[in-house]
């Protein structure tokens, strides 16, 4: 048994033991940073599944309620009536506080997952020497700042004078 | 055969007919390809980053009114106002001799992520207004703000009142917390900073939210109705154009979106008087010019209560309302709404120009 596989087996044994005791092991060692990110991502995935299930359960009675109110004998009319009833049942729920709370929980978890995914991508992009989102953002901010400065300079030099359009028509000028 | 058997057989026949018609309609839809939209002739007179300012080529004798700038929403594409020649609010306005400009916000991308609401209103919109005023050597123009574009237009009119002669708002939210406003209820507990921390907000997400307002009608009944359009190519073309427009939703620039949702939907700042853009207070009381507020009586996106609140909060004494008995999208494309709205706008602007002329003579 090599040292590496020995330590992996040791960690696995610890994890199994910790799981059986309901203890969650923190990410440790040189890979701590990205393991922690992955762990958080996995937690958020579970949290999203839970919130999605709760939200779906909250909506589950609508179709049944709509079926109970559908009365018309003609198929087309009955379908339209069913749609109306379903919308009415849905609207009652959708305007309620519980619906808004569950929806917000679900969207907030999804947002947290996207942020976490961004952090993971950022980490791996750095390892591969690829441009990262934060570097691109930083460049955008610099360009914006430069443009603002340029515009301010143009304004103070009279570039914003009335009667002098700032740009020519790109189509007419063939730009 | 018993009565019950006959009923079952009739149901099956109807089912088969429905299936045949649906397939025929779907086949025609598949053959239509990408239908052209926004057909009225126009010239791009100003371009900056993603935005384009268009001027439409006149099709009738000028009514002699100041130019009309249409400021559309950022959350959808403005070609719904010029969907096809016989369904075009812009064309109706042109036929009444109005000089029409359109501000198209384009498709924001990652480069626009940090662009704030003040830059859209006091930057892009302001420069478009300046461009038009320079071209016409005019002091002020007429502004037509549509949906979210109406809210942006109100902000601009409050900040730069001298540049706006008359303001028309159409299906524009002003009070974002009225009891009928479902979207508003949904966003109150959403962590907008967290949502936008991950970047721009995708158009797809917004579409899901819109569909969620009436999910059974918008995701089932609408498509079931296709069977009734089988063999009617013109109706299917209309359907295809609307379908294209509805799902052609640009991503929203993170910062501007966060500010719009937080300051307006969550904090209702336009109404409670605490709204600021670029460090300047946006007070609706500063809107003293004539205002025509057009709203849809059956609007599920911007409830009438959200629009009519404007009258109680602006400083103008010349405030008129026009309720049109349609839904939000019907306001842009229904034949009744188009003629009513374009006629009302042209008539109202004409009256204001006349009144202004008389006031000058005095």
Short mmCIF file of C-alpha atoms in Angstrom, two decimals:
data_model
loop_
_atom_site.label_atom_id
_atom_site.label_comp_id
_atom_site.label_asym_id
_atom_site.label_seq_id
_atom_site.Cartn_x
_atom_site.Cartn_y
_atom_site.Cartn_z
CA UNK A 1 0.00 0.00 0.00
CA UNK A 2 1.48 3.38 -0.99
CA UNK A 3 1.39 6.37 1.35
CA UNK A 4 -1.18 8.07 -0.87
CA UNK A 5 -3.67 5.23 -0.99
CA UNK A 6 -3.09 4.66 2.69
CA UNK A 7 -4.05 8.22 3.55
CA UNK A 8 -7.08 8.07 1.23
CA UNK A 9 -8.25 4.92 2.97
CA UNK A 10 -7.69 6.62 6.32
CA UNK A 11 -9.76 9.67 5.27
CA UNK A 12 -12.51 7.43 3.90
CA UNK A 13 -12.64 5.47 7.14
CA UNK A 14 -12.94 8.72 9.07
CA UNK A 15 -15.69 9.93 6.79
CA UNK A 16 -17.65 6.69 7.15
CA UNK A 17 -17.32 6.87 10.89
CA UNK A 18 -18.30 10.55 10.94
CA UNK A 19 -21.32 9.85 8.74
CA UNK A 20 -22.47 7.05 10.98
CA UNK A 21 -22.24 9.44 13.94
CA UNK A 22 -23.98 12.23 12.03
CA UNK A 23 -20.85 14.42 12.19
CA UNK A 24 -19.90 16.47 9.17
CA UNK A 25 -16.16 16.69 8.58
CA UNK A 26 -14.77 20.06 7.51
CA UNK A 27 -12.60 20.31 4.38
CA UNK A 28 -8.96 20.11 5.45
CA UNK A 29 -5.51 20.09 3.91
CA UNK A 30 -4.05 21.63 0.73
CA UNK A 31 -7.24 21.06 -1.30
CA UNK A 32 -9.35 22.61 1.47
CA UNK A 33 -10.41 25.66 -0.53
CA UNK A 34 -11.97 23.98 -3.54
CA UNK A 35 -13.30 21.06 -1.50
CA UNK A 36 -15.15 23.53 0.68
CA UNK A 37 -16.59 25.21 -2.42
CA UNK A 38 -17.71 21.86 -3.83
CA UNK A 39 -19.19 20.90 -0.48
CA UNK A 40 -21.15 24.13 -0.29
CA UNK A 41 -22.36 23.62 -3.87
CA UNK A 42 -23.59 20.16 -2.96
CA UNK A 43 -25.37 21.51 0.16
CA UNK A 44 -27.07 24.16 -1.95
CA UNK A 45 -28.14 21.50 -4.47
CA UNK A 46 -29.83 19.58 -1.67
CA UNK A 47 -31.39 22.76 -0.32
CA UNK A 48 -32.73 23.57 -3.78
CA UNK A 49 -34.26 20.09 -4.12
CA UNK A 50 -35.95 20.54 -0.75
CA UNK A 51 -37.34 24.01 -1.55
CA UNK A 52 -38.49 22.87 -5.01
CA UNK A 53 -40.32 19.91 -3.49
CA UNK A 54 -42.01 22.12 -0.92
CA UNK A 55 -43.02 24.62 -3.62
CA UNK A 56 -44.41 21.85 -5.86
CA UNK A 57 -46.34 20.36 -2.94
CA UNK A 58 -47.89 23.75 -2.29
CA UNK A 59 -49.22 23.79 -5.86
CA UNK A 60 -50.37 20.19 -5.94
CA UNK A 61 -54.06 20.72 -5.22
CA UNK A 62 -54.76 23.09 -8.11
CA UNK A 63 -55.56 20.61 -10.89
CA UNK A 64 -57.83 18.57 -8.63
CA UNK A 65 -59.66 21.69 -7.50
CA UNK A 66 -60.10 22.78 -11.12
CA UNK A 67 -61.49 19.36 -12.12
CA UNK A 68 -64.11 19.54 -9.39
CA UNK A 69 -65.53 22.77 -10.78
CA UNK A 70 -65.59 21.75 -14.48
CA UNK A 71 -69.23 21.08 -15.40
CA UNK A 72 -69.76 21.71 -19.14
CA UNK A 73 -70.67 18.63 -21.25
CA UNK A 74 -68.98 19.83 -24.47
CA UNK A 75 -65.25 18.91 -24.51
CA UNK A 76 -63.97 22.23 -25.82
CA UNK A 77 -66.09 24.26 -23.42
CA UNK A 78 -65.18 21.93 -20.54
CA UNK A 79 -61.47 22.42 -21.34
CA UNK A 80 -61.84 26.21 -21.33
CA UNK A 81 -63.78 26.00 -18.09
CA UNK A 82 -61.07 23.82 -16.60
CA UNK A 83 -58.42 26.37 -17.61
CA UNK A 84 -60.43 29.20 -16.02
CA UNK A 85 -60.93 27.20 -12.83
CA UNK A 86 -57.28 26.22 -12.69
CA UNK A 87 -56.19 29.84 -13.16
CA UNK A 88 -58.59 30.96 -10.43
CA UNK A 89 -57.32 28.27 -8.02
CA UNK A 90 -53.72 29.12 -8.91
CA UNK A 91 -54.29 32.87 -8.49
CA UNK A 92 -55.64 32.32 -4.98
CA UNK A 93 -52.44 30.50 -4.07
CA UNK A 94 -50.11 32.76 -6.04
CA UNK A 95 -51.33 35.88 -4.22
CA UNK A 96 -50.77 34.22 -0.84
CA UNK A 97 -47.87 34.83 1.53
CA UNK A 98 -46.81 31.16 1.57
CA UNK A 99 -46.40 31.07 -2.22
CA UNK A 100 -44.20 34.19 -2.18
CA UNK A 101 -42.10 32.81 0.68
CA UNK A 102 -41.55 29.43 -0.97
CA UNK A 103 -40.81 31.00 -4.34
CA UNK A 104 -38.30 33.38 -2.77
CA UNK A 105 -36.62 30.51 -0.89
CA UNK A 106 -36.28 28.56 -4.13
CA UNK A 107 -34.95 31.50 -6.15
CA UNK A 108 -32.57 32.62 -3.40
CA UNK A 109 -31.12 29.12 -3.20
CA UNK A 110 -30.76 29.01 -6.97
CA UNK A 111 -28.99 32.38 -6.89
CA UNK A 112 -26.63 31.12 -4.16
CA UNK A 113 -25.89 28.06 -6.33
CA UNK A 114 -25.05 30.27 -9.29
CA UNK A 115 -22.73 32.39 -7.15
CA UNK A 116 -21.08 29.25 -5.81
CA UNK A 117 -20.74 27.79 -9.31
CA UNK A 118 -19.04 31.02 -10.35
CA UNK A 119 -16.54 30.67 -7.49
CA UNK A 120 -15.71 27.11 -8.51
CA UNK A 121 -15.28 28.10 -12.16
CA UNK A 122 -13.12 31.02 -11.08
CA UNK A 123 -10.92 28.66 -9.05
CA UNK A 124 -10.44 26.16 -11.88
CA UNK A 125 -9.97 28.90 -14.51
CA UNK A 126 -7.10 30.28 -12.43
CA UNK A 127 -5.52 26.83 -12.26
CA UNK A 128 -5.70 26.57 -16.06
CA UNK A 129 -4.51 30.15 -16.62
CA UNK A 130 -7.78 31.07 -18.33
CA UNK A 131 -9.26 34.56 -18.02
CA UNK A 132 -11.65 34.63 -15.09
CA UNK A 133 -14.96 36.42 -14.58
CA UNK A 134 -13.46 38.71 -11.96
CA UNK A 135 -10.65 39.70 -14.34
CA UNK A 136 -13.14 40.47 -17.12
CA UNK A 137 -15.28 42.44 -14.63
CA UNK A 138 -12.24 44.38 -13.57
CA UNK A 139 -11.47 45.26 -17.20
CA UNK A 140 -15.07 46.35 -17.79
CA UNK A 141 -14.89 48.59 -14.74
CA UNK A 142 -11.66 50.13 -16.01
CA UNK A 143 -13.15 50.78 -19.46
CA UNK A 144 -16.23 52.35 -17.89
CA UNK A 145 -14.12 54.61 -15.72
CA UNK A 146 -12.02 55.67 -18.70
CA UNK A 147 -15.12 56.43 -20.75
CA UNK A 148 -16.60 58.50 -17.95
CA UNK A 149 -13.38 60.48 -17.72
CA UNK A 150 -13.34 60.94 -21.48
CA UNK A 151 -16.95 62.11 -21.51
CA UNK A 152 -16.34 64.54 -18.66
CA UNK A 153 -13.31 65.90 -20.49
CA UNK A 154 -15.36 66.22 -23.69
CA UNK A 155 -18.10 68.06 -21.81
CA UNK A 156 -15.69 70.53 -20.25
CA UNK A 157 -14.10 71.17 -23.65
CA UNK A 158 -17.51 72.04 -25.11
CA UNK A 159 -18.09 68.76 -26.92
CA UNK A 160 -21.63 68.59 -25.57
CA UNK A 161 -22.61 71.91 -27.15
CA UNK A 162 -26.14 72.09 -28.50
CA UNK A 163 -26.37 71.94 -32.27
CA UNK A 164 -23.34 69.72 -32.59
CA UNK A 165 -24.44 66.08 -32.74
CA UNK A 166 -21.88 63.90 -30.98
CA UNK A 167 -22.02 61.11 -33.48
CA UNK A 168 -22.77 60.92 -37.12
CA UNK A 169 -25.35 58.51 -38.43
CA UNK A 170 -23.38 55.26 -38.70
CA UNK A 171 -25.53 53.95 -41.52
CA UNK A 172 -25.23 57.11 -43.59
CA UNK A 173 -21.54 57.48 -42.96
CA UNK A 174 -20.99 53.83 -43.74
CA UNK A 175 -19.32 53.10 -40.39
CA UNK B 1 -75.54 1.54 -30.18
CA UNK B 2 -76.60 3.11 -26.86
CA UNK B 3 -76.59 6.86 -26.15
CA UNK B 4 -73.51 6.38 -23.98
CA UNK B 5 -71.71 4.56 -26.80
CA UNK B 6 -72.58 7.35 -29.22
CA UNK B 7 -71.24 9.94 -26.79
CA UNK B 8 -67.97 8.08 -26.43
CA UNK B 9 -67.68 7.67 -30.22
CA UNK B 10 -68.36 11.40 -30.69
CA UNK B 11 -65.65 12.21 -28.14
CA UNK B 12 -63.16 10.05 -30.01
CA UNK B 13 -64.07 11.72 -33.32
CA UNK B 14 -63.53 15.14 -31.73
CA UNK B 15 -60.23 13.98 -30.29
CA UNK B 16 -59.05 12.75 -33.68
CA UNK B 17 -60.15 15.99 -35.34
CA UNK B 18 -58.29 17.99 -32.70
CA UNK B 19 -55.16 15.92 -33.23
CA UNK B 20 -55.33 16.28 -37.05
CA UNK B 21 -55.89 20.04 -36.86
CA UNK B 22 -53.13 20.52 -34.31
CA UNK B 23 -50.64 18.61 -36.45
CA UNK B 24 -51.65 20.55 -39.55
CA UNK B 25 -51.20 23.86 -37.70
CA UNK B 26 -47.83 22.76 -36.31
CA UNK B 27 -46.69 21.70 -39.76
CA UNK B 28 -47.61 25.11 -41.19
CA UNK B 29 -45.84 26.84 -38.28
CA UNK B 30 -42.75 24.77 -39.00
CA UNK B 31 -42.82 25.83 -42.65
CA UNK B 32 -43.13 29.56 -41.88
CA UNK B 33 -39.48 29.96 -40.91
CA UNK B 34 -38.24 33.19 -39.36
CA UNK B 35 -40.88 35.79 -40.12
CA UNK B 36 -39.71 39.38 -40.56
CA UNK B 37 -40.79 41.90 -37.91
CA UNK B 38 -40.32 45.66 -37.48
CA UNK B 39 -40.91 46.39 -41.15
CA UNK B 40 -41.54 50.13 -41.16
CA UNK B 41 -38.64 51.91 -42.80
CA UNK B 42 -36.29 53.57 -40.34
CA UNK B 43 -32.81 55.03 -40.07
CA UNK B 44 -30.41 54.61 -37.21
CA UNK B 45 -29.49 58.16 -36.19
CA UNK B 46 -27.49 57.42 -33.06
CA UNK B 47 -25.68 54.35 -31.84
CA UNK B 48 -23.90 53.88 -28.55
CA UNK B 49 -22.85 50.55 -27.04
CA UNK B 50 -25.94 48.32 -27.32
CA UNK B 51 -28.48 51.06 -27.85
CA UNK B 52 -29.82 52.34 -31.16
CA UNK B 53 -31.92 55.42 -31.78
CA UNK B 54 -34.09 55.07 -34.89
CA UNK B 55 -35.99 57.67 -36.81
CA UNK B 56 -38.90 56.36 -38.89
CA UNK B 57 -39.33 57.49 -42.47
CA UNK B 58 -42.53 59.56 -42.74
CA UNK B 59 -45.45 58.06 -44.65
CA UNK B 60 -47.87 61.00 -44.37
CA UNK B 61 -47.88 64.78 -44.38
CA UNK B 62 -46.39 66.16 -41.15
CA UNK B 63 -48.85 67.10 -38.43
CA UNK B 64 -46.38 69.83 -37.42
CA UNK B 65 -45.88 68.45 -33.92
CA UNK B 66 -42.60 68.16 -32.03
CA UNK B 67 -40.86 64.83 -32.61
CA UNK B 68 -42.13 61.90 -30.56
CA UNK B 69 -39.52 59.72 -28.87
CA UNK B 70 -40.71 56.25 -27.89
CA UNK B 71 -38.86 54.84 -24.90
CA UNK B 72 -39.65 51.16 -24.71
CA UNK B 73 -38.97 48.69 -21.87
CA UNK B 74 -35.61 46.99 -21.48
CA UNK B 75 -37.17 43.63 -20.65
CA UNK B 76 -38.62 43.01 -24.12
CA UNK B 77 -37.90 44.00 -27.69
CA UNK B 78 -39.58 47.12 -29.07
CA UNK B 79 -40.53 45.62 -32.45
CA UNK B 80 -43.85 44.60 -30.92
CA UNK B 81 -44.85 48.19 -31.68
CA UNK B 82 -44.20 47.51 -35.36
CA UNK B 83 -44.86 43.79 -35.61
CA UNK B 84 -46.20 43.76 -39.17
CA UNK B 85 -47.64 46.43 -41.48
CA UNK B 86 -51.26 45.82 -40.44
CA UNK B 87 -50.37 45.47 -36.75
CA UNK B 88 -48.14 48.41 -36.03
CA UNK B 89 -48.76 51.19 -33.54
CA UNK B 90 -45.75 53.00 -34.98
CA UNK B 91 -47.20 52.85 -38.47
CA UNK B 92 -50.51 54.22 -37.17
CA UNK B 93 -48.66 57.14 -35.58
CA UNK B 94 -46.69 57.76 -38.79
CA UNK B 95 -49.89 57.74 -40.82
CA UNK B 96 -51.16 60.55 -38.56
CA UNK B 97 -48.16 62.67 -39.52
CA UNK B 98 -46.12 62.20 -36.34
CA UNK B 99 -42.34 62.25 -36.54
CA UNK B 100 -41.45 59.05 -34.65
CA UNK B 101 -38.15 58.12 -33.00
CA UNK B 102 -37.59 54.86 -31.17
CA UNK B 103 -35.02 54.11 -28.49
CA UNK B 104 -34.00 50.44 -28.71
CA UNK B 105 -32.02 49.31 -25.65
CA UNK B 106 -30.65 46.30 -27.53
CA UNK B 107 -29.31 43.15 -25.89
CA UNK B 108 -27.16 43.98 -22.86
CA UNK B 109 -24.30 41.59 -22.13
CA UNK B 110 -21.53 41.13 -19.60
CA UNK B 111 -20.01 44.50 -20.48
CA UNK B 112 -23.21 46.17 -19.19
CA UNK B 113 -23.25 44.28 -15.92
CA UNK B 114 -22.25 47.29 -13.83
CA UNK B 115 -24.28 49.88 -15.73
CA UNK B 116 -26.64 51.51 -13.25
CA UNK B 117 -30.14 52.80 -13.78
CA UNK B 118 -28.89 56.40 -13.67
CA UNK B 119 -26.66 55.69 -16.67
CA UNK B 120 -29.61 54.40 -18.65
CA UNK B 121 -31.78 57.41 -17.79
CA UNK B 122 -29.30 60.27 -17.46
CA UNK B 123 -26.79 58.76 -19.90
CA UNK B 124 -28.24 56.85 -22.83
CA UNK B 125 -31.80 58.26 -22.76
CA UNK B 126 -30.53 61.77 -22.17
CA UNK B 127 -28.09 61.58 -25.08
CA UNK B 128 -30.86 60.32 -27.38
CA UNK B 129 -33.05 63.25 -26.35
CA UNK B 130 -30.15 65.63 -26.97
CA UNK B 131 -29.53 64.05 -30.36
CA UNK B 132 -33.14 64.64 -31.43
CA UNK B 133 -33.28 68.16 -30.03
CA UNK B 134 -30.07 69.03 -31.85
CA UNK B 135 -31.34 67.57 -35.13
CA UNK B 136 -34.56 69.59 -34.90
CA UNK B 137 -33.03 72.68 -33.28
CA UNK B 138 -35.79 72.31 -30.70
CA UNK B 139 -36.00 72.99 -26.98
CA UNK B 140 -38.24 70.06 -26.15
CA UNK B 141 -39.82 66.93 -27.57
CA UNK B 142 -42.76 64.64 -26.83
CA UNK B 143 -41.96 61.45 -24.96
CA UNK B 144 -43.95 58.22 -25.11
CA UNK B 145 -42.82 55.77 -22.45
CA UNK B 146 -44.05 52.22 -22.76
CA UNK B 147 -44.25 49.76 -19.83
CA UNK B 148 -40.92 49.88 -17.95
CA UNK B 149 -39.84 52.49 -20.50
CA UNK B 150 -42.66 54.66 -19.15
CA UNK B 151 -41.16 54.47 -15.67
CA UNK B 152 -37.76 55.44 -17.08
CA UNK B 153 -39.46 58.22 -19.03
CA UNK B 154 -41.12 59.52 -15.86
CA UNK B 155 -37.74 59.59 -14.13
CA UNK B 156 -36.24 61.50 -17.04
CA UNK B 157 -39.13 63.96 -17.22
CA UNK B 158 -38.78 64.58 -13.48
CA UNK B 159 -35.04 65.15 -13.81
CA UNK B 160 -35.00 67.10 -17.08
CA UNK B 161 -38.48 68.66 -17.26
CA UNK B 162 -37.52 71.39 -19.73
CA UNK B 163 -36.67 68.89 -22.44
CA UNK B 164 -40.06 67.19 -22.42
CA UNK B 165 -42.98 69.14 -23.88
CA UNK B 166 -45.63 66.46 -23.32
CA UNK B 167 -45.40 63.08 -21.71
CA UNK B 168 -47.42 60.02 -22.69
CA UNK B 169 -47.17 56.92 -20.53
CA UNK B 170 -48.51 53.59 -21.68
CA UNK B 171 -49.08 50.54 -19.43
CA UNK B 172 -46.57 52.10 -17.06
CA UNK B 173 -46.09 51.00 -13.47
CA UNK B 174 -45.85 53.87 -10.99
CA UNK B 175 -47.11 52.46 -7.70
CA UNK B 176 -45.37 49.09 -7.47
CA UNK B 177 -47.17 47.86 -4.36
CA UNK B 178 -50.86 47.79 -5.19
CA UNK B 179 -52.72 44.65 -4.02
CA UNK B 180 -53.30 43.32 -7.56
CA UNK B 181 -49.61 43.38 -8.48
CA UNK B 182 -48.61 39.71 -8.41
CA UNK B 183 -45.05 40.23 -9.67
CA UNK B 184 -44.50 42.71 -6.87
CA UNK B 185 -45.71 40.23 -4.24
CA UNK B 186 -43.32 37.62 -5.58
CA UNK B 187 -40.20 39.78 -5.52
CA UNK B 188 -40.55 41.20 -2.02
CA UNK B 189 -38.54 38.42 -0.35
CA UNK B 190 -36.15 37.73 -3.20
CA UNK B 191 -32.53 38.59 -2.45
CA UNK B 192 -31.84 40.74 -5.50
CA UNK B 193 -28.24 41.46 -4.55
CA UNK B 194 -27.52 37.73 -4.38
CA UNK B 195 -29.36 37.14 -7.65
CA UNK B 196 -27.37 39.77 -9.51
CA UNK B 197 -24.08 38.84 -7.82
CA UNK B 198 -24.02 35.94 -10.27
CA UNK B 199 -24.18 38.34 -13.23
CA UNK B 200 -26.87 39.58 -15.58
CA UNK B 201 -30.37 38.23 -15.12
CA UNK B 202 -31.30 35.94 -17.95
CA UNK B 203 -34.24 36.71 -20.21
CA UNK B 204 -35.32 33.09 -19.81
CA UNK B 205 -35.79 33.56 -16.07
CA UNK B 206 -37.94 36.61 -16.69
CA UNK B 207 -40.00 34.66 -19.22
CA UNK B 208 -40.65 31.94 -16.66
CA UNK B 209 -41.84 34.63 -14.24
CA UNK B 210 -44.21 36.12 -16.83
CA UNK B 211 -45.59 32.69 -17.74
CA UNK B 212 -46.04 32.02 -14.04
CA UNK B 213 -48.55 34.85 -13.80
CA UNK B 214 -51.13 32.80 -15.75
CA UNK B 215 -49.52 29.40 -16.31
CA UNK B 216 -52.53 27.45 -17.54
CA UNK B 217 -53.52 29.99 -20.18
CA UNK B 218 -50.00 30.77 -21.30
CA UNK B 219 -48.45 27.32 -21.37
CA UNK B 220 -51.45 25.14 -22.30
CA UNK B 221 -54.58 26.86 -23.60
CA UNK B 222 -52.64 29.12 -25.95
CA UNK B 223 -51.14 26.10 -27.72
CA UNK B 224 -54.38 24.08 -27.64
CA UNK B 225 -55.98 26.94 -29.56
CA UNK B 226 -53.56 26.29 -32.43
CA UNK B 227 -55.91 23.52 -33.63
CA UNK B 228 -58.52 26.18 -34.38
CA UNK B 229 -56.01 28.01 -36.62
CA UNK B 230 -55.33 25.05 -38.91
CA UNK B 231 -55.54 26.11 -42.52
CA UNK B 232 -55.52 29.83 -41.64
CA UNK B 233 -52.00 30.89 -42.62
CA UNK B 234 -52.47 34.55 -41.71
CA UNK B 235 -53.54 33.71 -38.15
CA UNK B 236 -50.66 31.27 -37.79
CA UNK B 237 -48.24 33.93 -39.00
CA UNK B 238 -49.60 36.30 -36.34
CA UNK B 239 -49.19 33.56 -33.77
CA UNK B 240 -45.61 32.88 -34.88
CA UNK B 241 -44.66 36.57 -34.74
CA UNK B 242 -46.08 36.94 -31.24
CA UNK B 243 -44.39 33.74 -30.12
CA UNK B 244 -41.07 35.05 -31.44
CA UNK B 245 -41.53 38.37 -29.64
CA UNK B 246 -42.69 36.90 -26.33
CA UNK B 247 -39.59 34.75 -25.95
CA UNK B 248 -37.15 37.26 -27.42
CA UNK B 249 -36.24 38.65 -24.00
CA UNK B 250 -32.85 40.31 -23.55
CA UNK B 251 -30.78 39.53 -20.48
CA UNK B 252 -31.02 42.31 -17.94
CA UNK B 253 -27.89 44.21 -16.88
CA UNK B 254 -27.28 43.13 -13.29
CA UNK B 255 -26.88 46.48 -11.59
CA UNK B 256 -29.72 48.30 -13.35
CA UNK B 257 -32.04 45.33 -12.79
CA UNK B 258 -31.14 45.13 -9.09
CA UNK B 259 -31.75 48.85 -8.66
CA UNK B 260 -35.07 48.73 -10.53
CA UNK B 261 -36.37 45.80 -8.47
CA UNK B 262 -35.03 46.97 -5.13
CA UNK B 263 -35.81 50.67 -5.37
CA UNK B 264 -39.13 50.39 -7.17
CA UNK B 265 -40.69 46.98 -6.62
CA UNK B 266 -39.42 46.45 -3.08
CA UNK B 267 -39.15 49.99 -1.75
CA UNK B 268 -41.66 51.81 -3.98
CA UNK B 269 -39.42 54.87 -3.99
CA UNK B 270 -41.15 56.60 -6.89
CA UNK B 271 -44.28 56.88 -4.78
CA UNK B 272 -42.77 57.55 -1.39
CA UNK B 273 -40.53 60.32 -2.69
CA UNK B 274 -37.18 58.80 -1.79
CA UNK B 275 -36.00 57.94 -5.30
CA UNK B 276 -32.63 59.24 -6.45
CA UNK B 277 -30.71 58.74 -9.66
CA UNK B 278 -27.11 59.80 -10.00
CA UNK B 279 -27.39 61.61 -6.69
CA UNK B 280 -30.36 63.69 -7.89
CA UNK B 281 -33.83 63.35 -6.35
CA UNK B 282 -36.47 62.01 -8.74
CA UNK B 283 -39.63 63.76 -7.66
CA UNK B 284 -42.78 63.16 -9.67
CA UNK B 285 -43.97 66.55 -8.39
CA UNK B 286 -41.44 68.10 -10.78
CA UNK B 287 -43.43 66.76 -13.72
CA UNK B 288 -45.42 69.85 -14.60
CA UNK B 289 -45.90 69.22 -18.31
CA UNK B 290 -49.16 67.75 -19.68
CA UNK B 291 -49.40 64.00 -19.16
CA UNK B 292 -51.55 61.43 -20.92
CA UNK B 293 -51.62 58.12 -19.05
CA UNK B 294 -52.85 55.17 -21.14
CA UNK B 295 -53.44 51.87 -19.41
CA UNK B 296 -54.96 48.48 -20.18
CA UNK B 297 -58.06 47.71 -18.16
CA UNK B 298 -57.30 43.95 -18.16
CA UNK B 299 -53.55 44.14 -17.66
CA UNK B 300 -52.16 41.14 -15.73
CA UNK B 301 -48.57 42.43 -15.75
CA UNK B 302 -49.05 46.09 -14.84
CA UNK B 303 -52.42 46.26 -13.10
CA UNK B 304 -54.43 49.43 -13.76
CA UNK B 305 -54.03 50.40 -10.08
CA UNK B 306 -50.24 50.51 -10.60
CA UNK B 307 -50.63 52.94 -13.53
CA UNK B 308 -53.42 55.25 -12.41
CA UNK B 309 -51.49 56.10 -9.24
CA UNK B 310 -49.56 58.53 -11.44
CA UNK B 311 -52.34 61.13 -11.36
CA UNK B 312 -52.08 61.58 -7.60
CA UNK B 313 -48.32 61.97 -7.55
CA UNK B 314 -47.31 64.29 -10.39
CA UNK B 315 -47.15 68.05 -10.18
CA UNK B 316 -48.91 68.58 -13.52
CA UNK B 317 -52.41 70.02 -13.53
CA UNK B 318 -52.97 68.79 -17.09
CA UNK B 319 -53.36 65.08 -16.49
CA UNK B 320 -55.57 62.80 -18.59
CA UNK B 321 -56.19 59.08 -18.51
CA UNK B 322 -57.26 56.66 -21.19
CA UNK B 323 -58.36 53.15 -20.24
CA UNK B 324 -58.39 50.63 -23.09
CA UNK B 325 -60.32 47.41 -22.58
CA UNK B 326 -57.48 45.03 -23.46
CA UNK B 327 -54.68 43.14 -21.70
CA UNK B 328 -51.04 44.22 -21.51
CA UNK B 329 -49.97 42.74 -24.83
CA UNK B 330 -53.30 43.55 -26.46
CA UNK B 331 -52.38 47.19 -25.96
CA UNK B 332 -49.60 46.80 -28.54
CA UNK B 333 -51.18 44.49 -31.05
CA UNK B 334 -54.97 44.40 -30.86
CA UNK B 335 -56.55 46.25 -33.77
CA UNK B 336 -58.98 48.14 -31.50
CA UNK B 337 -56.25 49.31 -29.13
CA UNK B 338 -53.88 50.37 -31.93
CA UNK B 339 -56.31 52.71 -33.63
CA UNK B 340 -57.76 54.00 -30.35
CA UNK B 341 -54.34 54.63 -28.86
CA UNK B 342 -52.65 56.16 -31.91
CA UNK B 343 -55.67 58.38 -32.56
CA UNK B 344 -55.84 59.46 -28.92
CA UNK B 345 -52.10 60.26 -28.80
CA UNK B 346 -52.17 62.25 -32.04
CA UNK B 347 -55.31 64.14 -31.01
CA UNK B 348 -53.99 64.88 -27.52
CA UNK B 349 -50.59 66.04 -28.79
CA UNK B 350 -52.33 68.19 -31.40
CA UNK B 351 -54.46 69.85 -28.72
CA UNK B 352 -51.42 70.51 -26.54
CA UNK B 353 -49.51 72.03 -29.48
CA UNK B 354 -52.47 74.25 -30.25
CA UNK B 355 -52.80 75.34 -26.63
CA UNK B 356 -49.09 76.06 -26.49
CA UNK B 357 -49.26 78.09 -29.69
CA UNK B 358 -52.13 80.16 -28.30
CA UNK B 359 -50.32 80.71 -25.02
CA UNK B 360 -47.28 81.99 -26.93
CA UNK B 361 -49.44 84.39 -28.97
CA UNK B 362 -50.81 85.85 -25.75
#
